[in-house]
Amino acid sequence: MRHPSALILTAHYGNGHLQAANVIARKLKQKGFDPIVSDLFGESYPAFSTFTQSLLVKSVSYRPSFYKWFYYGTKKVNSKGLSQFSRYLGRKRLQELINEHRPYFIITTFPLHAAPFLSKRAGFLIPTYTIITDYCIHPYWINPLIDHYFVASESVKSTLLNQNIQEKCITVSGIPIRPEFEMFFDKRVFYQKYHLNQNKKVITVLAGALGVLKNVKELCQLLVCNPSYHIVAICGKNKSLYEKLLPLALRFPKSFRLFGYEEKVHELMAISDCLITKPGGITLTEATALQIPLILYNPVPGQEGENARHFEENGAALVSHTILETVKQVHELSSNEELARGMKKALHIIHKSQSSTLITDFAINQIEQQDLILR
């Protein structure tokens, strides 16, 4: 017997969109659905997609002023005009996917305007739901043909309301993350597994899935000198960064742990007393689930900067712009228990648990309600 299908559209512009899509797919499969995850741009325009992904990484890493201009410049452009322009991007591939799989609904974790346009205007009448994967929103996400938005915070909801999106079409769900981050942990097991001393502060430097955090070597060199710290550096898929840090790991085997791409990163994060990272939406949400005090290092103007501002204003993170400022903040967090406790409390307030369950239950319930109406 064939399972009902659902189409999940995403893109590889940053790792967060794909992560959220895979979490939703996993949850739908548990609920008896056949989820189809599609990188719509990548499948429609592979060469262009690869080029623009590379351009994004380089602009974020080496030309943040260009990315700032792009993000805020396009923010001033009429959002309706943006969505009108992009509704044709990937349309042919999307129609193929719909014809082949006949999905009950479409969920997007990236602003892909072909989905709501095609599902409504081409006679398919397929509900389209959008998950916004940051704690801020760019106008490009907004499309009047989207049936429902799932957002991370009340502030994002307020922005949508100001753009004339009806309140009944918005749910503050949080951002979907892997269930491992919301499980109960016996942290002693992880301390033993990774040979870390429970009596030392575990300072984790997370370079991100693509390893774009800058000046990691210089930062680790300053931190590892403190005998009360255990430094954990996670390089993601950045082999060059891993090789740069390897001499440090060999020199300080008892106080420095080095990792590349770590599938069980939740275990290392769970025993961290402080996390130094970039303010991506998924990483921030994982930190809220584990209540790890955050230092957000040198956020790039754009959604990183907006995410960082949201967490800083809510007392859930410190923001630094230099290596020395970061080191100072690590010392402050490590010595000031009241500051750390306050940050953990703020992270707990921000966190919305079981986001993937809420989103998938909503989509499935809409189908069931429609069936009742048709009967």
PDB file of N, CA and C in Angstrom, residues 208-293:
ATOM      1  N   GLY A 208      30.836  25.817  12.637  1.00  0.00           N
ATOM      2  CA  GLY A 208      29.708  25.645  11.731  1.00  0.00           C
ATOM      3  C   GLY A 208      29.943  24.500  10.772  1.00  0.00           C
ATOM      4  N   ALA A 209      28.874  24.039  10.105  1.00  0.00           N
ATOM      5  CA  ALA A 209      28.980  22.889   9.206  1.00  0.00           C
ATOM      6  C   ALA A 209      29.993  23.135   8.093  1.00  0.00           C
ATOM      7  N   LEU A 210      30.081  24.403   7.641  1.00  0.00           N
ATOM      8  CA  LEU A 210      31.016  24.732   6.566  1.00  0.00           C
ATOM      9  C   LEU A 210      32.327  25.301   7.094  1.00  0.00           C
ATOM     10  N   GLY A 211      32.421  25.437   8.412  1.00  0.00           N
ATOM     11  CA  GLY A 211      33.669  25.897   9.018  1.00  0.00           C
ATOM     12  C   GLY A 211      34.039  27.323   8.676  1.00  0.00           C
ATOM     13  N   VAL A 212      33.072  28.246   8.711  1.00  0.00           N
ATOM     14  CA  VAL A 212      33.338  29.617   8.271  1.00  0.00           C
ATOM     15  C   VAL A 212      33.697  30.579   9.405  1.00  0.00           C
ATOM     16  N   LEU A 213      33.693  30.105  10.643  1.00  0.00           N
ATOM     17  CA  LEU A 213      34.098  30.973  11.752  1.00  0.00           C
ATOM     18  C   LEU A 213      35.564  31.358  11.574  1.00  0.00           C
ATOM     19  N   LYS A 214      35.858  32.649  11.664  1.00  0.00           N
ATOM     20  CA  LYS A 214      37.217  33.129  11.382  1.00  0.00           C
ATOM     21  C   LYS A 214      38.070  33.207  12.652  1.00  0.00           C
ATOM     22  N   ASN A 215      39.406  33.187  12.439  1.00  0.00           N
ATOM     23  CA  ASN A 215      40.397  33.370  13.511  1.00  0.00           C
ATOM     24  C   ASN A 215      40.280  32.324  14.617  1.00  0.00           C
ATOM     25  N   VAL A 216      39.853  31.126  14.247  1.00  0.00           N
ATOM     26  CA  VAL A 216      39.662  30.070  15.249  1.00  0.00           C
ATOM     27  C   VAL A 216      41.006  29.665  15.881  1.00  0.00           C
ATOM     28  N   LYS A 217      42.052  29.541  15.081  1.00  0.00           N
ATOM     29  CA  LYS A 217      43.357  29.131  15.612  1.00  0.00           C
ATOM     30  C   LYS A 217      43.858  30.120  16.657  1.00  0.00           C
ATOM     31  N   GLU A 218      43.811  31.419  16.333  1.00  0.00           N
ATOM     32  CA  GLU A 218      44.286  32.452  17.245  1.00  0.00           C
ATOM     33  C   GLU A 218      43.466  32.447  18.543  1.00  0.00           C
ATOM     34  N   LEU A 219      42.154  32.247  18.404  1.00  0.00           N
ATOM     35  CA  LEU A 219      41.275  32.212  19.565  1.00  0.00           C
ATOM     36  C   LEU A 219      41.607  31.020  20.462  1.00  0.00           C
ATOM     37  N   CYS A 220      41.778  29.860  19.865  1.00  0.00           N
ATOM     38  CA  CYS A 220      42.087  28.652  20.637  1.00  0.00           C
ATOM     39  C   CYS A 220      43.454  28.748  21.313  1.00  0.00           C
ATOM     40  N   GLN A 221      44.411  29.383  20.648  1.00  0.00           N
ATOM     41  CA  GLN A 221      45.738  29.550  21.239  1.00  0.00           C
ATOM     42  C   GLN A 221      45.678  30.372  22.521  1.00  0.00           C
ATOM     43  N   LEU A 222      44.812  31.369  22.543  1.00  0.00           N
ATOM     44  CA  LEU A 222      44.674  32.195  23.741  1.00  0.00           C
ATOM     45  C   LEU A 222      43.915  31.460  24.846  1.00  0.00           C
ATOM     46  N   LEU A 223      42.890  30.704  24.459  1.00  0.00           N
ATOM     47  CA  LEU A 223      42.052  30.040  25.460  1.00  0.00           C
ATOM     48  C   LEU A 223      42.733  28.837  26.098  1.00  0.00           C
ATOM     49  N   VAL A 224      43.522  28.088  25.316  1.00  0.00           N
ATOM     50  CA  VAL A 224      44.101  26.845  25.816  1.00  0.00           C
ATOM     51  C   VAL A 224      45.158  27.092  26.898  1.00  0.00           C
ATOM     52  N   CYS A 225      45.624  28.318  26.996  1.00  0.00           N
ATOM     53  CA  CYS A 225      46.625  28.664  28.020  1.00  0.00           C
ATOM     54  C   CYS A 225      46.033  28.681  29.426  1.00  0.00           C
ATOM     55  N   ASN A 226      44.699  28.754  29.514  1.00  0.00           N
ATOM     56  CA  ASN A 226      44.058  28.809  30.828  1.00  0.00           C
ATOM     57  C   ASN A 226      43.886  27.380  31.363  1.00  0.00           C
ATOM     58  N   PRO A 227      44.515  27.037  32.472  1.00  0.00           N
ATOM     59  CA  PRO A 227      44.476  25.652  32.983  1.00  0.00           C
ATOM     60  C   PRO A 227      43.099  25.211  33.478  1.00  0.00           C
ATOM     61  N   SER A 228      42.182  26.149  33.665  1.00  0.00           N
ATOM     62  CA  SER A 228      40.848  25.778  34.156  1.00  0.00           C
ATOM     63  C   SER A 228      39.866  25.460  33.029  1.00  0.00           C
ATOM     64  N   TYR A 229      40.343  25.516  31.779  1.00  0.00           N
ATOM     65  CA  TYR A 229      39.486  25.260  30.621  1.00  0.00           C
ATOM     66  C   TYR A 229      39.853  23.955  29.922  1.00  0.00           C
ATOM     67  N   HIS A 230      38.835  23.343  29.362  1.00  0.00           N
ATOM     68  CA  HIS A 230      39.009  22.326  28.342  1.00  0.00           C
ATOM     69  C   HIS A 230      38.472  22.933  27.051  1.00  0.00           C
ATOM     70  N   ILE A 231      39.285  23.027  26.026  1.00  0.00           N
ATOM     71  CA  ILE A 231      38.856  23.633  24.766  1.00  0.00           C
ATOM     72  C   ILE A 231      38.464  22.533  23.779  1.00  0.00           C
ATOM     73  N   VAL A 232      37.271  22.671  23.208  1.00  0.00           N
ATOM     74  CA  VAL A 232      36.784  21.754  22.177  1.00  0.00           C
ATOM     75  C   VAL A 232      36.582  22.567  20.908  1.00  0.00           C
ATOM     76  N   ALA A 233      37.264  22.184  19.848  1.00  0.00           N
ATOM     77  CA  ALA A 233      37.117  22.878  18.559  1.00  0.00           C
ATOM     78  C   ALA A 233      36.489  21.925  17.549  1.00  0.00           C
ATOM     79  N   ILE A 234      35.388  22.359  16.938  1.00  0.00           N
ATOM     80  CA  ILE A 234      34.673  21.549  15.949  1.00  0.00           C
ATOM     81  C   ILE A 234      34.724  22.301  14.619  1.00  0.00           C
ATOM     82  N   CYS A 235      35.404  21.718  13.651  1.00  0.00           N
ATOM     83  CA  CYS A 235      35.727  22.429  12.404  1.00  0.00           C
ATOM     84  C   CYS A 235      34.710  22.224  11.283  1.00  0.00           C
ATOM     85  N   GLY A 236      33.731  21.359  11.473  1.00  0.00           N
ATOM     86  CA  GLY A 236      32.808  21.082  10.383  1.00  0.00           C
ATOM     87  C   GLY A 236      33.529  20.418   9.220  1.00  0.00           C
ATOM     88  N   LYS A 237      33.201  20.832   8.018  1.00  0.00           N
ATOM     89  CA  LYS A 237      33.790  20.233   6.812  1.00  0.00           C
ATOM     90  C   LYS A 237      35.000  21.020   6.302  1.00  0.00           C
ATOM     91  N   ASN A 238      35.509  21.912   7.129  1.00  0.00           N
ATOM     92  CA  ASN A 238      36.659  22.728   6.749  1.00  0.00           C
ATOM     93  C   ASN A 238      37.962  21.981   7.082  1.00  0.00           C
ATOM     94  N   LYS A 239      38.477  21.229   6.118  1.00  0.00           N
ATOM     95  CA  LYS A 239      39.692  20.432   6.331  1.00  0.00           C
ATOM     96  C   LYS A 239      40.911  21.309   6.581  1.00  0.00           C
ATOM     97  N   SER A 240      40.946  22.457   5.928  1.00  0.00           N
ATOM     98  CA  SER A 240      42.068  23.375   6.110  1.00  0.00           C
ATOM     99  C   SER A 240      42.147  23.860   7.553  1.00  0.00           C
ATOM    100  N   LEU A 241      41.001  24.196   8.136  1.00  0.00           N
ATOM    101  CA  LEU A 241      40.967  24.633   9.531  1.00  0.00           C
ATOM    102  C   LEU A 241      41.409  23.502  10.456  1.00  0.00           C
ATOM    103  N   TYR A 242      40.954  22.307  10.186  1.00  0.00           N
ATOM    104  CA  TYR A 242      41.338  21.145  11.003  1.00  0.00           C
ATOM    105  C   TYR A 242      42.857  20.971  11.008  1.00  0.00           C
ATOM    106  N   GLU A 243      43.446  21.076   9.833  1.00  0.00           N
ATOM    107  CA  GLU A 243      44.904  20.905   9.719  1.00  0.00           C
ATOM    108  C   GLU A 243      45.655  22.023  10.435  1.00  0.00           C
ATOM    109  N   LYS A 244      45.103  23.236  10.421  1.00  0.00           N
ATOM    110  CA  LYS A 244      45.737  24.345  11.127  1.00  0.00           C
ATOM    111  C   LYS A 244      45.733  24.128  12.643  1.00  0.00           C
ATOM    112  N   LEU A 245      44.677  23.476  13.131  1.00  0.00           N
ATOM    113  CA  LEU A 245      44.531  23.284  14.577  1.00  0.00           C
ATOM    114  C   LEU A 245      45.193  22.011  15.087  1.00  0.00           C
ATOM    115  N   LEU A 246      45.540  21.125  14.173  1.00  0.00           N
ATOM    116  CA  LEU A 246      46.105  19.838  14.578  1.00  0.00           C
ATOM    117  C   LEU A 246      47.379  19.982  15.431  1.00  0.00           C
ATOM    118  N   PRO A 247      48.323  20.875  15.101  1.00  0.00           N
ATOM    119  CA  PRO A 247      49.511  21.041  15.964  1.00  0.00           C
ATOM    120  C   PRO A 247      49.159  21.447  17.395  1.00  0.00           C
ATOM    121  N   LEU A 248      48.100  22.246  17.528  1.00  0.00           N
ATOM    122  CA  LEU A 248      47.661  22.674  18.858  1.00  0.00           C
ATOM    123  C   LEU A 248      47.121  21.480  19.650  1.00  0.00           C
ATOM    124  N   ALA A 249      46.376  20.615  18.951  1.00  0.00           N
ATOM    125  CA  ALA A 249      45.845  19.417  19.603  1.00  0.00           C
ATOM    126  C   ALA A 249      46.968  18.484  20.050  1.00  0.00           C
ATOM    127  N   LEU A 250      48.028  18.383  19.259  1.00  0.00           N
ATOM    128  CA  LEU A 250      49.173  17.528  19.603  1.00  0.00           C
ATOM    129  C   LEU A 250      49.990  18.124  20.742  1.00  0.00           C
ATOM    130  N   ARG A 251      50.022  19.444  20.797  1.00  0.00           N
ATOM    131  CA  ARG A 251      50.810  20.126  21.831  1.00  0.00           C
ATOM    132  C   ARG A 251      50.108  20.105  23.189  1.00  0.00           C
ATOM    133  N   PHE A 252      48.757  20.180  23.163  1.00  0.00           N
ATOM    134  CA  PHE A 252      47.981  20.217  24.412  1.00  0.00           C
ATOM    135  C   PHE A 252      46.976  19.060  24.441  1.00  0.00           C
ATOM    136  N   PRO A 253      47.442  17.817  24.473  1.00  0.00           N
ATOM    137  CA  PRO A 253      46.526  16.673  24.381  1.00  0.00           C
ATOM    138  C   PRO A 253      45.547  16.546  25.546  1.00  0.00           C
ATOM    139  N   LYS A 254      45.895  17.108  26.693  1.00  0.00           N
ATOM    140  CA  LYS A 254      45.031  16.974  27.861  1.00  0.00           C
ATOM    141  C   LYS A 254      43.998  18.089  27.993  1.00  0.00           C
ATOM    142  N   SER A 255      44.180  19.165  27.246  1.00  0.00           N
ATOM    143  CA  SER A 255      43.267  20.306  27.419  1.00  0.00           C
ATOM    144  C   SER A 255      42.649  20.800  26.112  1.00  0.00           C
ATOM    145  N   PHE A 256      42.966  20.123  24.997  1.00  0.00           N
ATOM    146  CA  PHE A 256      42.431  20.564  23.705  1.00  0.00           C
ATOM    147  C   PHE A 256      41.913  19.356  22.931  1.00  0.00           C
ATOM    148  N   ARG A 257      40.644  19.407  22.521  1.00  0.00           N
ATOM    149  CA  ARG A 257      40.042  18.342  21.727  1.00  0.00           C
ATOM    150  C   ARG A 257      39.651  18.905  20.365  1.00  0.00           C
ATOM    151  N   LEU A 258      40.037  18.183  19.314  1.00  0.00           N
ATOM    152  CA  LEU A 258      39.808  18.653  17.948  1.00  0.00           C
ATOM    153  C   LEU A 258      38.911  17.672  17.198  1.00  0.00           C
ATOM    154  N   PHE A 259      37.882  18.234  16.512  1.00  0.00           N
ATOM    155  CA  PHE A 259      36.945  17.424  15.735  1.00  0.00           C
ATOM    156  C   PHE A 259      36.720  18.065  14.372  1.00  0.00           C
ATOM    157  N   GLY A 260      36.430  17.226  13.382  1.00  0.00           N
ATOM    158  CA  GLY A 260      36.024  17.722  12.064  1.00  0.00           C
ATOM    159  C   GLY A 260      34.522  17.862  12.042  1.00  0.00           C
ATOM    160  N   TYR A 261      33.883  17.219  11.073  1.00  0.00           N
ATOM    161  CA  TYR A 261      32.411  17.210  11.059  1.00  0.00           C
ATOM    162  C   TYR A 261      31.962  16.136  12.042  1.00  0.00           C
ATOM    163  N   GLU A 262      31.226  16.522  13.047  1.00  0.00           N
ATOM    164  CA  GLU A 262      30.849  15.605  14.117  1.00  0.00           C
ATOM    165  C   GLU A 262      29.339  15.366  14.085  1.00  0.00           C
ATOM    166  N   GLU A 263      28.945  14.136  13.706  1.00  0.00           N
ATOM    167  CA  GLU A 263      27.521  13.804  13.600  1.00  0.00           C
ATOM    168  C   GLU A 263      26.823  13.919  14.956  1.00  0.00           C
ATOM    169  N   LYS A 264      27.516  13.544  16.031  1.00  0.00           N
ATOM    170  CA  LYS A 264      26.925  13.586  17.372  1.00  0.00           C
ATOM    171  C   LYS A 264      27.357  14.850  18.112  1.00  0.00           C
ATOM    172  N   VAL A 265      27.245  15.967  17.406  1.00  0.00           N
ATOM    173  CA  VAL A 265      27.677  17.240  17.990  1.00  0.00           C
ATOM    174  C   VAL A 265      26.864  17.587  19.228  1.00  0.00           C
ATOM    175  N   HIS A 266      25.648  17.051  19.319  1.00  0.00           N
ATOM    176  CA  HIS A 266      24.812  17.342  20.492  1.00  0.00           C
ATOM    177  C   HIS A 266      25.456  16.842  21.784  1.00  0.00           C
ATOM    178  N   GLU A 267      26.245  15.780  21.705  1.00  0.00           N
ATOM    179  CA  GLU A 267      26.897  15.257  22.901  1.00  0.00           C
ATOM    180  C   GLU A 267      27.945  16.234  23.419  1.00  0.00           C
ATOM    181  N   LEU A 268      28.715  16.804  22.507  1.00  0.00           N
ATOM    182  CA  LEU A 268      29.738  17.779  22.896  1.00  0.00           C
ATOM    183  C   LEU A 268      29.100  19.081  23.377  1.00  0.00           C
ATOM    184  N   MET A 269      28.039  19.496  22.692  1.00  0.00           N
ATOM    185  CA  MET A 269      27.359  20.728  23.103  1.00  0.00           C
ATOM    186  C   MET A 269      26.705  20.562  24.475  1.00  0.00           C
ATOM    187  N   ALA A 270      26.203  19.364  24.753  1.00  0.00           N
ATOM    188  CA  ALA A 270      25.491  19.124  26.018  1.00  0.00           C
ATOM    189  C   ALA A 270      26.380  19.317  27.233  1.00  0.00           C
ATOM    190  N   ILE A 271      27.696  19.090  27.084  1.00  0.00           N
ATOM    191  CA  ILE A 271      28.606  19.232  28.234  1.00  0.00           C
ATOM    192  C   ILE A 271      29.425  20.517  28.153  1.00  0.00           C
ATOM    193  N   SER A 272      29.009  21.431  27.274  1.00  0.00           N
ATOM    194  CA  SER A 272      29.718  22.703  27.124  1.00  0.00           C
ATOM    195  C   SER A 272      29.219  23.720  28.134  1.00  0.00           C
ATOM    196  N   ASP A 273      30.157  24.425  28.736  1.00  0.00           N
ATOM    197  CA  ASP A 273      29.805  25.524  29.644  1.00  0.00           C
ATOM    198  C   ASP A 273      29.669  26.836  28.893  1.00  0.00           C
ATOM    199  N   CYS A 274      30.194  26.867  27.665  1.00  0.00           N
ATOM    200  CA  CYS A 274      30.133  28.067  26.843  1.00  0.00           C
ATOM    201  C   CYS A 274      30.311  27.648  25.383  1.00  0.00           C
ATOM    202  N   LEU A 275      29.528  28.234  24.503  1.00  0.00           N
ATOM    203  CA  LEU A 275      29.623  27.932  23.075  1.00  0.00           C
ATOM    204  C   LEU A 275      29.948  29.209  22.309  1.00  0.00           C
ATOM    205  N   ILE A 276      31.067  29.180  21.594  1.00  0.00           N
ATOM    206  CA  ILE A 276      31.461  30.301  20.736  1.00  0.00           C
ATOM    207  C   ILE A 276      31.131  29.907  19.304  1.00  0.00           C
ATOM    208  N   THR A 277      30.283  30.674  18.630  1.00  0.00           N
ATOM    209  CA  THR A 277      29.815  30.244  17.318  1.00  0.00           C
ATOM    210  C   THR A 277      29.277  31.412  16.512  1.00  0.00           C
ATOM    211  N   LYS A 278      28.887  31.101  15.264  1.00  0.00           N
ATOM    212  CA  LYS A 278      28.174  32.058  14.420  1.00  0.00           C
ATOM    213  C   LYS A 278      26.679  31.942  14.720  1.00  0.00           C
ATOM    214  N   PRO A 279      25.926  33.046  14.609  1.00  0.00           N
ATOM    215  CA  PRO A 279      24.511  33.005  14.981  1.00  0.00           C
ATOM    216  C   PRO A 279      23.573  32.546  13.862  1.00  0.00           C
ATOM    217  N   GLY A 280      23.763  31.307  13.418  1.00  0.00           N
ATOM    218  CA  GLY A 280      22.800  30.715  12.487  1.00  0.00           C
ATOM    219  C   GLY A 280      21.557  30.259  13.230  1.00  0.00           C
ATOM    220  N   GLY A 281      20.426  30.256  12.560  1.00  0.00           N
ATOM    221  CA  GLY A 281      19.159  29.949  13.218  1.00  0.00           C
ATOM    222  C   GLY A 281      19.113  28.569  13.842  1.00  0.00           C
ATOM    223  N   ILE A 282      19.639  27.551  13.141  1.00  0.00           N
ATOM    224  CA  ILE A 282      19.602  26.189  13.667  1.00  0.00           C
ATOM    225  C   ILE A 282      20.515  26.047  14.880  1.00  0.00           C
ATOM    226  N   THR A 283      21.748  26.540  14.776  1.00  0.00           N
ATOM    227  CA  THR A 283      22.696  26.447  15.893  1.00  0.00           C
ATOM    228  C   THR A 283      22.150  27.152  17.131  1.00  0.00           C
ATOM    229  N   LEU A 284      21.564  28.316  16.941  1.00  0.00           N
ATOM    230  CA  LEU A 284      20.986  29.044  18.070  1.00  0.00           C
ATOM    231  C   LEU A 284      19.862  28.245  18.719  1.00  0.00           C
ATOM    232  N   THR A 285      19.038  27.613  17.904  1.00  0.00           N
ATOM    233  CA  THR A 285      17.923  26.832  18.442  1.00  0.00           C
ATOM    234  C   THR A 285      18.424  25.611  19.196  1.00  0.00           C
ATOM    235  N   GLU A 286      19.463  24.970  18.662  1.00  0.00           N
ATOM    236  CA  GLU A 286      20.071  23.839  19.372  1.00  0.00           C
ATOM    237  C   GLU A 286      20.617  24.291  20.727  1.00  0.00           C
ATOM    238  N   ALA A 287      21.199  25.478  20.767  1.00  0.00           N
ATOM    239  CA  ALA A 287      21.733  26.015  22.027  1.00  0.00           C
ATOM    240  C   ALA A 287      20.614  26.320  23.014  1.00  0.00           C
ATOM    241  N   THR A 288      19.464  26.797  22.510  1.00  0.00           N
ATOM    242  CA  THR A 288      18.339  27.053  23.421  1.00  0.00           C
ATOM    243  C   THR A 288      17.828  25.760  24.035  1.00  0.00           C
ATOM    244  N   ALA A 289      17.819  24.684  23.241  1.00  0.00           N
ATOM    245  CA  ALA A 289      17.341  23.399  23.756  1.00  0.00           C
ATOM    246  C   ALA A 289      18.249  22.881  24.865  1.00  0.00           C
ATOM    247  N   LEU A 290      19.556  23.090  24.712  1.00  0.00           N
ATOM    248  CA  LEU A 290      20.534  22.601  25.688  1.00  0.00           C
ATOM    249  C   LEU A 290      20.900  23.643  26.741  1.00  0.00           C
ATOM    250  N   GLN A 291      20.419  24.871  26.546  1.00  0.00           N
ATOM    251  CA  GLN A 291      20.684  25.990  27.463  1.00  0.00           C
ATOM    252  C   GLN A 291      22.185  26.203  27.673  1.00  0.00           C
ATOM    253  N   ILE A 292      22.891  26.385  26.560  1.00  0.00           N
ATOM    254  CA  ILE A 292      24.334  26.630  26.614  1.00  0.00           C
ATOM    255  C   ILE A 292      24.590  28.131  26.514  1.00  0.00           C
ATOM    256  N   PRO A 293      25.246  28.734  27.480  1.00  0.00           N
ATOM    257  CA  PRO A 293      25.612  30.148  27.366  1.00  0.00           C
ATOM    258  C   PRO A 293      26.375  30.413  26.068  1.00  0.00           C
TER     259      PRO A 293
END
